[in-house]
XYZ file of C-alpha atoms in Angstrom:
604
model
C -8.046 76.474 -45.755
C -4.987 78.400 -45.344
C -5.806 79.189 -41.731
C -5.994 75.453 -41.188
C -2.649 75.268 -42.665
C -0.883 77.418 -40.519
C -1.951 75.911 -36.934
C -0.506 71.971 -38.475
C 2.524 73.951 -39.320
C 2.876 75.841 -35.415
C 2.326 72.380 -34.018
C 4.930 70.454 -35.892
C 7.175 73.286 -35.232
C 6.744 73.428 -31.424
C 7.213 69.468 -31.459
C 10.544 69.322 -32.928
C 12.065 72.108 -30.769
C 10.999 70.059 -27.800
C 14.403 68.182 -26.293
C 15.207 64.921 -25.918
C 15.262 63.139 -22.371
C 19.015 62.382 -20.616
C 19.657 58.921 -20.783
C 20.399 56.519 -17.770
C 24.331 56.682 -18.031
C 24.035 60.764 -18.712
C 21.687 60.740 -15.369
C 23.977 58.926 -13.389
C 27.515 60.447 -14.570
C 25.951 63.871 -14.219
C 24.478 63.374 -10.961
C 26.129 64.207 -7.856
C 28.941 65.846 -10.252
C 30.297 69.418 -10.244
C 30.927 71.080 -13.736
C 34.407 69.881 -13.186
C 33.747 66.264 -13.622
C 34.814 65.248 -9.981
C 32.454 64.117 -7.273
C 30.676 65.898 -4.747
C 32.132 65.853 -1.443
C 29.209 64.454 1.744
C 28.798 67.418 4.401
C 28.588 66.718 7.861
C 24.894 66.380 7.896
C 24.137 63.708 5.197
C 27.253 61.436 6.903
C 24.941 61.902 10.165
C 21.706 61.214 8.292
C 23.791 58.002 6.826
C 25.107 56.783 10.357
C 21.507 57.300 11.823
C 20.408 54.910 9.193
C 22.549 52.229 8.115
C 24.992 52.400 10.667
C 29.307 52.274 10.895
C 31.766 49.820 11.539
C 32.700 50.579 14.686
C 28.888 50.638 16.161
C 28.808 46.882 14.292
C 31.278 45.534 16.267
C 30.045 47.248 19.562
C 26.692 45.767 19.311
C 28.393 41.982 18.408
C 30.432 42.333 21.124
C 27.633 43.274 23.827
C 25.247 40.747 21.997
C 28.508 37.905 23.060
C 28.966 39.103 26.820
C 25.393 38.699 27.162
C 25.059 34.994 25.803
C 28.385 34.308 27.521
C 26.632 35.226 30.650
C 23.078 32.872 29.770
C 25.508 29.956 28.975
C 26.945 29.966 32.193
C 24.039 29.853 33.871
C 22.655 27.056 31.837
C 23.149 23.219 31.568
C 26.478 21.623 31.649
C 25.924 20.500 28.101
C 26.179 24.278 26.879
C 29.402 24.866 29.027
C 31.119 23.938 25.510
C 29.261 26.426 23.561
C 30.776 29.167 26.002
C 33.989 27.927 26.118
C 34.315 28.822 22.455
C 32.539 31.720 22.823
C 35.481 32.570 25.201
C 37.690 31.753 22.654
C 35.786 33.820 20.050
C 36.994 36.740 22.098
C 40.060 36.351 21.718
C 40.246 35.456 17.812
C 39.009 36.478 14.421
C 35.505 36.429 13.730
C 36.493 33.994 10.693
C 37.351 31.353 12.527
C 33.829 31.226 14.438
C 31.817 28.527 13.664
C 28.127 28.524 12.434
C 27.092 26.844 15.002
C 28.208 29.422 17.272
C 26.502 32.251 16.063
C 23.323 30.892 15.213
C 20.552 28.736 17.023
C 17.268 27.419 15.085
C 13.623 28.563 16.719
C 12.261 25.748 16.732
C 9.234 27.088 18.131
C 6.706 26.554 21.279
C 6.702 22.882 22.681
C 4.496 20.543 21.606
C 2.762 19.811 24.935
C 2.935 23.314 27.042
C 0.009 22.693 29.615
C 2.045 18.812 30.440
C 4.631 18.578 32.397
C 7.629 16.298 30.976
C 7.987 12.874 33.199
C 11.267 11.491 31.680
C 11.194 7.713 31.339
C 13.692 6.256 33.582
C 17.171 4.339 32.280
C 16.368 0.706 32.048
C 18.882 -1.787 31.713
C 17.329 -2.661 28.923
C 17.650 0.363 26.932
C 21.631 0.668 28.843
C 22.770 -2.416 26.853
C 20.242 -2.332 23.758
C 23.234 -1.781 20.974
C 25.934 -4.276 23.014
C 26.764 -7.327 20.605
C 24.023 -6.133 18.311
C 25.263 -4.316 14.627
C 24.708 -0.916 14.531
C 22.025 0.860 13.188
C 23.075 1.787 8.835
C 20.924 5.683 9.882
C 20.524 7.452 13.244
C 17.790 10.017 12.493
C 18.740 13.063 15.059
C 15.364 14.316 15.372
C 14.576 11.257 17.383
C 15.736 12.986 20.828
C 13.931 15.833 20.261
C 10.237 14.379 19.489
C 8.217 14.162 22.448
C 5.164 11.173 22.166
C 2.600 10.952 25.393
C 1.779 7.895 25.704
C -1.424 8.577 28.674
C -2.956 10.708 26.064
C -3.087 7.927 23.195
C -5.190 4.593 24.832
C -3.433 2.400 22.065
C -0.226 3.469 23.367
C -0.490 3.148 27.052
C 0.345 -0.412 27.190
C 3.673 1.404 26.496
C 3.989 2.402 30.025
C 6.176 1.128 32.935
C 3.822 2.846 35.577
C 0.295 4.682 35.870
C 1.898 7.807 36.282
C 4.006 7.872 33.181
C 3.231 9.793 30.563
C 6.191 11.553 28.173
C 8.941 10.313 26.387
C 11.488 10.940 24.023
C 11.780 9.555 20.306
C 14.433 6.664 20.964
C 12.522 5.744 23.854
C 9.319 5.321 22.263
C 11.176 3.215 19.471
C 12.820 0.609 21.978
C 9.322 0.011 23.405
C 7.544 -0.375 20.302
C 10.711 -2.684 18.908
C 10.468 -4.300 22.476
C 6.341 -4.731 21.868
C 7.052 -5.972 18.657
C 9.577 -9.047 19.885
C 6.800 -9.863 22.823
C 4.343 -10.231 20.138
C 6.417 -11.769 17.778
C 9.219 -13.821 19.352
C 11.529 -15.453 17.398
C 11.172 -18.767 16.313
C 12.669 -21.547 17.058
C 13.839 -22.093 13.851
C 15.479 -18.841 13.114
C 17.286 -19.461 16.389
C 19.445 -22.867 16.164
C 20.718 -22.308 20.041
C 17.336 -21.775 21.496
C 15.898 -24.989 19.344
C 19.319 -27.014 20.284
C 19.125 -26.070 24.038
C 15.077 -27.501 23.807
C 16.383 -30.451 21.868
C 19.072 -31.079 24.322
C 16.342 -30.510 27.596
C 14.228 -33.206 25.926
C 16.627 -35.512 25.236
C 17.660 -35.967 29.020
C 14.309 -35.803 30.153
C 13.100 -38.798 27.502
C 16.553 -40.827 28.116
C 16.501 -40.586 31.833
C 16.985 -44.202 31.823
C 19.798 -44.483 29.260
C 23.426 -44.896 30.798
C 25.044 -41.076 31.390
C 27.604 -41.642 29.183
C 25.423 -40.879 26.221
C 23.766 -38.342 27.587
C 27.018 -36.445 28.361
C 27.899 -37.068 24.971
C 24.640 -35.867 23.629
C 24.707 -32.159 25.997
C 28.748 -31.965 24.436
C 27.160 -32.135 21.213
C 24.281 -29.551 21.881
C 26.632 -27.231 23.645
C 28.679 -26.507 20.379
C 26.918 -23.717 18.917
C 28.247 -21.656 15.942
C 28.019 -17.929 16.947
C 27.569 -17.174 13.152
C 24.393 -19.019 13.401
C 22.409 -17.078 15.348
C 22.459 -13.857 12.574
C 22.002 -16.139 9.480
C 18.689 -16.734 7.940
C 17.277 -19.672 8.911
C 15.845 -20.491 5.716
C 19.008 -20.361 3.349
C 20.957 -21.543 6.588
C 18.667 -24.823 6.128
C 18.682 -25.182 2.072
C 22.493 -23.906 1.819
C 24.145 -25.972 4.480
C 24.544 -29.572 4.109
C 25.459 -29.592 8.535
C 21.923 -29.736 9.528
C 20.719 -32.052 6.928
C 22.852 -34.733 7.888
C 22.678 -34.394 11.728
C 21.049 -37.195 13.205
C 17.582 -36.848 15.448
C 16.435 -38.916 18.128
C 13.699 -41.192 16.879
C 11.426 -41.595 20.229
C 9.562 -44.552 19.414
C 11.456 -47.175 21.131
C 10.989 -45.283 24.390
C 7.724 -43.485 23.777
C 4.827 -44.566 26.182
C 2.332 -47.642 24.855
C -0.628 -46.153 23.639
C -3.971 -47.336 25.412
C -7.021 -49.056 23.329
C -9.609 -47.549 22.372
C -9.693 -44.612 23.867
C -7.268 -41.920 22.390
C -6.103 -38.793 23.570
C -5.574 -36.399 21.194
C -5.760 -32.717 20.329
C -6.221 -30.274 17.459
C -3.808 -27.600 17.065
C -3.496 -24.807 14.949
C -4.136 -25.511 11.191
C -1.362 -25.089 8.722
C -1.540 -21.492 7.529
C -2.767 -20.419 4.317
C -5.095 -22.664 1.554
C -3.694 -24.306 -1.433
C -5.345 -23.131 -4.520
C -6.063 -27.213 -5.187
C -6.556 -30.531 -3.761
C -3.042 -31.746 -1.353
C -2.162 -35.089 -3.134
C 0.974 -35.819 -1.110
C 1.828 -35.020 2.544
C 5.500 -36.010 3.905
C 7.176 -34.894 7.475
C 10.683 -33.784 7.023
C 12.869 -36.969 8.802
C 15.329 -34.441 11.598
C 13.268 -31.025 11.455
C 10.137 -29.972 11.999
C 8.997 -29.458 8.485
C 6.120 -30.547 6.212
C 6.387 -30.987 2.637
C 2.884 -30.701 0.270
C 2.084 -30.397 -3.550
C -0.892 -31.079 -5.107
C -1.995 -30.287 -8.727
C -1.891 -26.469 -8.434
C 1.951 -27.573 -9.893
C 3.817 -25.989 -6.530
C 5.878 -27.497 -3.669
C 5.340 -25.729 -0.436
C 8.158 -26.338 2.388
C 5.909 -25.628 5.973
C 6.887 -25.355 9.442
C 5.597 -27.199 12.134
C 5.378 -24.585 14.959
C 2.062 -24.586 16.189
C 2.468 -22.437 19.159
C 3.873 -19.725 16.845
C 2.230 -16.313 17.039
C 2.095 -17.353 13.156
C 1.509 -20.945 13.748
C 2.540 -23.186 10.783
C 4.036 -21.015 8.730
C 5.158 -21.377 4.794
C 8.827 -21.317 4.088
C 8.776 -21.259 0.631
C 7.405 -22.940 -2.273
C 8.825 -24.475 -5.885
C 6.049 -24.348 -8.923
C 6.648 -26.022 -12.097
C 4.713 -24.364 -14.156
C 2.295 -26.795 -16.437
C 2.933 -29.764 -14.188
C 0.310 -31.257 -11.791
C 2.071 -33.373 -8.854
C 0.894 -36.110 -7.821
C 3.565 -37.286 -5.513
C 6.610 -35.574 -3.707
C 8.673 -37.172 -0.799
C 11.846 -36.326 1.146
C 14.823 -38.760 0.616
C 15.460 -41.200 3.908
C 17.489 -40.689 5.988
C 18.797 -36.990 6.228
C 16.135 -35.430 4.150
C 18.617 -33.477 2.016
C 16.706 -34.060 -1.543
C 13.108 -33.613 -2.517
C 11.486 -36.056 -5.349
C 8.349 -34.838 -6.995
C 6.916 -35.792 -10.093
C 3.518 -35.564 -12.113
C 2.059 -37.869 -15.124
C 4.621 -37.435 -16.883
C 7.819 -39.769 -18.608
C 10.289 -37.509 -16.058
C 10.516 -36.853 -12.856
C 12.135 -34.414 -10.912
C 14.864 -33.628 -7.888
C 15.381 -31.048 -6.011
C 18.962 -30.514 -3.783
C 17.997 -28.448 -0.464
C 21.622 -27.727 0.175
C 22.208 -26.362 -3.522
C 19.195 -25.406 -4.160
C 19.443 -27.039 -7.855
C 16.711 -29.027 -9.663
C 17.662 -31.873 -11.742
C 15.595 -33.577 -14.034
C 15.103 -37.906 -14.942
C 13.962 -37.905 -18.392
C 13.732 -41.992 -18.856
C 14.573 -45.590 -17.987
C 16.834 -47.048 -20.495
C 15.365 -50.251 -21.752
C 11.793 -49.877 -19.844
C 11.176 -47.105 -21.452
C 8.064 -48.900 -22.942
C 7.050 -50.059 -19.747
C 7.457 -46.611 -18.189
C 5.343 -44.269 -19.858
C 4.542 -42.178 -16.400
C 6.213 -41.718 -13.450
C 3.634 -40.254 -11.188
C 3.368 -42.959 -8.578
C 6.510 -43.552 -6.724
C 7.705 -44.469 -3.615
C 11.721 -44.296 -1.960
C 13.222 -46.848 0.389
C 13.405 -45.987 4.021
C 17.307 -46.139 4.143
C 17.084 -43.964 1.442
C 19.164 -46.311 -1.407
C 16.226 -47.106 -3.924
C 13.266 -45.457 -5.686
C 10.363 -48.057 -6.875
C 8.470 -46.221 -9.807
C 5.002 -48.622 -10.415
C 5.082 -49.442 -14.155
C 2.182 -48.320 -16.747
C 2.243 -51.239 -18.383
C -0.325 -53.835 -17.343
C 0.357 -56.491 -20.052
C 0.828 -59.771 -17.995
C -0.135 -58.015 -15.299
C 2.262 -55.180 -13.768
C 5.704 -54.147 -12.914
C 7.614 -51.827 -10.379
C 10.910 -50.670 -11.398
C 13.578 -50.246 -8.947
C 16.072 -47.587 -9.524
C 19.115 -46.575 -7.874
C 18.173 -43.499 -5.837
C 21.524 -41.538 -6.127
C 22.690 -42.495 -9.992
C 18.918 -43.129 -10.845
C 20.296 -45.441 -12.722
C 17.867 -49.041 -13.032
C 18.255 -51.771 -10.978
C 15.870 -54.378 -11.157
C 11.994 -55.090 -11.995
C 9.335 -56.795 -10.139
C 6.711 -58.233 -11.874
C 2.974 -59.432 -9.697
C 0.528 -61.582 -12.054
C -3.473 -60.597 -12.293
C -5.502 -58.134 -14.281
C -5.558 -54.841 -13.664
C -1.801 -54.476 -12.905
C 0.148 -53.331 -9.329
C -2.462 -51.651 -6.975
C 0.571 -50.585 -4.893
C 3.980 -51.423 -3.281
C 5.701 -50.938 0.328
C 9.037 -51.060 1.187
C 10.307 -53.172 3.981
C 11.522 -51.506 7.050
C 15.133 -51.969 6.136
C 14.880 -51.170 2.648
C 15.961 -54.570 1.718
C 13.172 -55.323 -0.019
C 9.286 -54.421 -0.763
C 5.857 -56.413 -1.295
C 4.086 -55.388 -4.227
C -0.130 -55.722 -4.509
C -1.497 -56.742 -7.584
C -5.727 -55.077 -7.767
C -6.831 -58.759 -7.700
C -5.255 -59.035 -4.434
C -1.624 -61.397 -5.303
C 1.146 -59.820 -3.230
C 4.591 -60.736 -3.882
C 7.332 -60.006 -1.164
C 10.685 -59.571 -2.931
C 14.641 -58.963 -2.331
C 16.462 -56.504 -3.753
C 20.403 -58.155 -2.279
C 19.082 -61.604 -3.575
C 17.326 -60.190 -6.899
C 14.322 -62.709 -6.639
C 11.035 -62.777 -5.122
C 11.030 -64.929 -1.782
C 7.588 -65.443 -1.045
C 4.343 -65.237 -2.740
C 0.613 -64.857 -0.960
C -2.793 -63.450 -1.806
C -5.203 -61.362 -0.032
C -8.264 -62.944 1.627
C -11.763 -61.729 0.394
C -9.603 -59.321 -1.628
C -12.113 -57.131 -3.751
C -10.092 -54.760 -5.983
C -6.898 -53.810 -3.668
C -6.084 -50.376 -4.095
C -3.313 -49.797 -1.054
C -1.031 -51.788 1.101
C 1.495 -50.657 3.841
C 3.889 -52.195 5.888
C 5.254 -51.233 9.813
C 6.055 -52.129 13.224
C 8.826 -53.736 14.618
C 8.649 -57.663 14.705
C 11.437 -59.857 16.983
C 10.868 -62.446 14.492
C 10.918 -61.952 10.345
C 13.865 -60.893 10.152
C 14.222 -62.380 6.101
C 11.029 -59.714 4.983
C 12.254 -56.638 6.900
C 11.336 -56.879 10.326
C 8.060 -55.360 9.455
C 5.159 -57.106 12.037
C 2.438 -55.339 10.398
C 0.539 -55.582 7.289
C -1.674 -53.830 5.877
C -4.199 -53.934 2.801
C -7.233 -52.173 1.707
C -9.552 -52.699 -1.130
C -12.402 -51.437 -3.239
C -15.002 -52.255 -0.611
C -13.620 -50.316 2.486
C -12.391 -53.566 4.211
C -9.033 -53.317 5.683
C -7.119 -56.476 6.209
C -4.654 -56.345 9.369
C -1.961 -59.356 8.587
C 0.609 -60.031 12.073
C 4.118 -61.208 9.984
C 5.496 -61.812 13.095
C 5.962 -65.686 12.123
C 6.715 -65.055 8.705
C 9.871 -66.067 7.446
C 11.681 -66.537 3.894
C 10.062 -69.788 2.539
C 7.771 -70.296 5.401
C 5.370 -67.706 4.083
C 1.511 -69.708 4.209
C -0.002 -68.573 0.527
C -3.681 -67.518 2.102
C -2.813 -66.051 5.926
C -5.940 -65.293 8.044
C -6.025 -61.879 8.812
C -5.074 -60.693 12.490
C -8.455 -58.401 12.072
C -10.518 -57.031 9.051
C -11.793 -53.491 9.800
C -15.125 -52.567 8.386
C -15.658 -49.115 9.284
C -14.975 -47.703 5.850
C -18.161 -47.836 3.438
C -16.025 -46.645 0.585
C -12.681 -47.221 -1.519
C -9.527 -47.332 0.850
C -7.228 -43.914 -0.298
C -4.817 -43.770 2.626
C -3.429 -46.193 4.525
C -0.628 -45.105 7.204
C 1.625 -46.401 10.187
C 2.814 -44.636 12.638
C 6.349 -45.167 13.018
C 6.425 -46.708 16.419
C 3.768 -49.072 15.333
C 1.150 -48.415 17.870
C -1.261 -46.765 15.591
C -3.011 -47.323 11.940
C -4.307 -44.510 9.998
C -6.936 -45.336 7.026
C -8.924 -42.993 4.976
C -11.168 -42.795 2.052
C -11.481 -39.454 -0.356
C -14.826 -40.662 -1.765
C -16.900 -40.119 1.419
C -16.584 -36.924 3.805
C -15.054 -36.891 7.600
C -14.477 -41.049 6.346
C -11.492 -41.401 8.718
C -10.553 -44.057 11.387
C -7.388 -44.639 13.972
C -7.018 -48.081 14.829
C -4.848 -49.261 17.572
C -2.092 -51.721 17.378
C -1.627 -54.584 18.212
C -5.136 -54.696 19.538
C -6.494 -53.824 16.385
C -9.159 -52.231 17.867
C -11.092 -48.720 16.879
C -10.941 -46.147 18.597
C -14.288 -44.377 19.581
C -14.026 -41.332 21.257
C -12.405 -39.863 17.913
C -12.409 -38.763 15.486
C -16.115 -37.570 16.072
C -19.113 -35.792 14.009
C -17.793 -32.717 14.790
C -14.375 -33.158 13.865
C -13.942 -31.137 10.489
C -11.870 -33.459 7.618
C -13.653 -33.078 4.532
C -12.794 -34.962 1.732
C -9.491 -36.396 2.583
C -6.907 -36.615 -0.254
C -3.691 -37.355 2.103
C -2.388 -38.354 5.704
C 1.248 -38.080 7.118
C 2.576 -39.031 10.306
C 5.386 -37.196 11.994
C 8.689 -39.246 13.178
C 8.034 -39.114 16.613
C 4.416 -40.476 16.499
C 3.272 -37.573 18.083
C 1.772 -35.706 15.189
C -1.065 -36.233 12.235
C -1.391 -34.110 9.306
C -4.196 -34.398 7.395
C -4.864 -32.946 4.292
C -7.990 -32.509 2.106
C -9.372 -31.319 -1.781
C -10.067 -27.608 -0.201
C -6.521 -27.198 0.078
C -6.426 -27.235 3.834
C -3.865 -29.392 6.088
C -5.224 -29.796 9.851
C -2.783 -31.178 12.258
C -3.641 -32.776 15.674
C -1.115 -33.607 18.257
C -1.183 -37.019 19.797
C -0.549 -37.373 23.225
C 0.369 -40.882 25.891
């Protein structure tokens, strides 16, 4: 035990007489320090050992200014360009290294070239690409990386098409863009709707050709016109140029069917064209052709307008402008306002109706009728004059048999009422051609012609073998009748698919005969008349029926014959739910419960 003792004792001991390690501040102040406190002087041989190593001053500047006279001497062997790279190299010489700039002393490595086993074939300067930027805006971002990209266009088979010759290959970055931009506007071109010059230089080309016989003095009047072009025009969007401007809504468009060609009986000729693009998501209740531009107005019960153009030759033929939905409200009827087309009416089955301003863009809403209200209880079936003055809403109320209620079409404020006798109420009205007046069709086939300046109905006859009427239209241009419109034709159908073809020609105000003999009854529909349509140069009668497939017929007037070699078994209509004729007489649109509007152009 007391040996044991002893050793723990000798250990302690020799641990505490060990010393403490110099700290980091004691290291450093006491290195390199004489027992004096002052610092050690550096013999020859460590400043050798230190020059050998890290270098002086004057050996820095020695090696800069070789490393200059030798890229001095590279530069002016080099491109042109890089003359003004040693020019301030020059200068460099001469001045403080401050004043260099970074660009001068450094250069990024970019690296080997993309393509090192091809030789570069530099596109060569087009005109084109010379004067791509003059009168255009300029680009908001030039990426500078553009210049330096190389793209081979042999290599790539989707991009040889690229190529101004076989033996073409490499091109810059900017180069490749103008070709794809200029591949893009091949492809694409602009429409002629986006560009009012291009579509007013057309206009202007048709006009002389179809009014070669009219005196030169309106057709020098007509090319002044055309020729006055606003420059702004040609950047703005054509669609808010159209709803946002009142000029080209009230411009006035030459209506070609006093001088179009006479059609020829029974054998039509006529071609489809492209469809209009997309499907509505319901049945197309109501078709109506814009009255000066090429648009096509359609709603249905999926609750939306849709505003298309008519370009069928369009790398995107047909294409949707825009569209208006109204959410919770089934249309049944929509319809541009005669004569300039400025205002849209739409409405559902509903006690309102609505209005919507293409140059504002605002939507205004007709709640009721003041003092008809009763009478009135849904405005879904309307119809607007053709000088655009009145609206005729057909009345709900069948009590002593029906009414249509004529309202002003700018106050929409009421006018006047017109009342037909027989059961079942108004099958449906027309308007006279000069909107002086409209004949109303009672279902048990009493029509009633009446005038809106005189306020009283001027003639009353009835259908013959009239089985429940369901439409009526009026058209044509008659030398005689001038008291009922100057209408020559008219038109009923009825319940049974016989369409009654009436000549008014030698109707006048009070010499009206109560049962007329029809001109011709057509019997080629099996099933309910739906659509019944004139073209407006009177040469041709559409009538359809939604209750039988493909159960369409064109009927020429004033023959009144059929046509037979179309439509045919082929020809794909579906269940058709609407028909529109264009202005010019040169168009159908026809429109069916899939959603889908097929057009066909109809040609002399």
């Amino acid at each position: 035990m007391p040996d044991s003792q002893n050793k723990k004792g000798k250990r302690k001991a020799i641990i505490r007489q060990q010393p403490t390690p110099p700290t980091q501040d004691e290291f450093s102040d006491g290195y390199g320090a004489s027992e004096d406190g002052e610092a050690m002087e550096k013999d020859e041989t460590e400043l050798k050992l230190e020059k050998l190593v890290f270098g002086d001053d004057a050996g820095f500047r020695e090696g800069l200014k070789l490393y200059r006279n030798d890229t001095i001497d590279s530069i002016e062997e080099g491109s042109e360009d890089d003359v003004v790279v040693a020019g301030s190299a020059e200068e460099v010489e001469q001045g403080d290294l401050d004043a260099v700039d970074d660009a001068d002393l450094f250069f990024i490595d970019s690296g080997p070239p993309q393509n090192p086993n091809q030789d570069l074939i530099l596109a060569p300067q087009t005109e084109d690409n010379e004067g791509e930027t003059e009168g255009a805006d300029p680009p908001a971002w030039i990426d500078s990386d553009d210049e330096r990209i190389s793209v081979s266009l042999a290599s790539n088979p989707r991009l040889r098409k690229l190529r101004i010759d076989e033996s073409e290959d490499i091109v810059n970055g900017k180069e490749y863009i103008r070709r794809l931009r200029q591949q893009f506007e091949r492809l694409y071109p602009v429409p002629d709707w986006a560009n009012p010059s291009a579509s007013r230089k057309t206009s202007s080309r048709r006009k002389r050709r179809k009014l070669s016989d009219v005196a030169s003095s309106s057709s020098e009047s007509n090319s002044d016109d055309d020729m006055s072009v606003d420059s702004d025009a040609l950047s703005a969007q054509p669609l808010a140029k159209l709803l946002q401007s009142t000029a080209p809504l009230t411009e006035t468009s030459i209506t070609s069917t006093s001088i179009r060609k006479k059609l020829r009986p029974e054998v039509i000729d006529i071609q489809r064209t492209k469809d209009v693009s997309g499907v509505q998501p319901s049945a197309i209740t109501s078709l109506s052709f814009h009255p000066i531009h090429s648009l096509l107005l359609s709603s249905g019960p999926s609750s939306t307008l849709t505003l298309h153009h008519i370009s069928p030759h369009a790398p995107t033929p047909n294409p949707a402008l825009t569209s208006l939905h109204i959410r919770s409200h089934p249309l049944t009827t929509s319809a541009f306002l005669p004569p300039t087309g400025s205002r849209i009416f739409f409405s559902a089955r509903r006690r309102y109706f609505h209005i919507w301003d293409l140059a504002s863009g605002s939507i205004s809403k007709v709640s009721r009728i003041y003092g008809h209200a009763h009478e009135q209880r849904t405005m879904e079936r309307f119809k607007l004059s053709p000088d655009g003055r009145w609206l005729g809403l057909v009345g709900s109320g069948r009590k002593g048999g029906g009414a249509i209620n004529i309202l002003d079409a700018h106050t929409c404020q009421w006018v006047a009422q017109v009342r037909v006798e027989g059961k079942g109420g108004v099958a449906d009205f027309a308007w006279w051609g000069d909107g002086a007046g409209l004949l109303v069709v009672g279902k048990g086939g009493s029509a009633v012609e009446y005038s809106i300046q005189e306020r009283r109905v001027v003639a009353r006859w009835t259908d013959e073998g009239a089985v429940g009427t369901t439409v009526v239209a009026l058209g044509g241009k008659a030398r005689g009748g001038a008291g009922l419109g100057a209408d020559r034709w008219a038109v009923v159908g009825s319940q049974s698919g016989i369409v009654n073809v009436y000549d008014r020609t030698a109707w006048t105000v009070g010499a009206v005969p109560e049962r007329p003999a029809p001109t011709r009854a057509l019997g080629q529909l099996t099933t309910p008349v739906s659509c019944a349509e004139i073209s407006p140069d009177g040469q041709m009668l559409v009538i359809a029926s939604r209750w039988k497939r493909d159960a369409l017929r064109l009927v020429h007037l004033p023959s009144c014959t059929v046509y037979k070699n179309w439509p045919t078994a082929n020809t794909p209509f579906g269940r058709i739910t609407a028909v529109a004729m264009a202005p010019n007489s040169e168009m159908l649109a026809v429109a069916n419960e899939q959603g889908k509007i097929r057009l066909w152009e109809i040609r002399c």
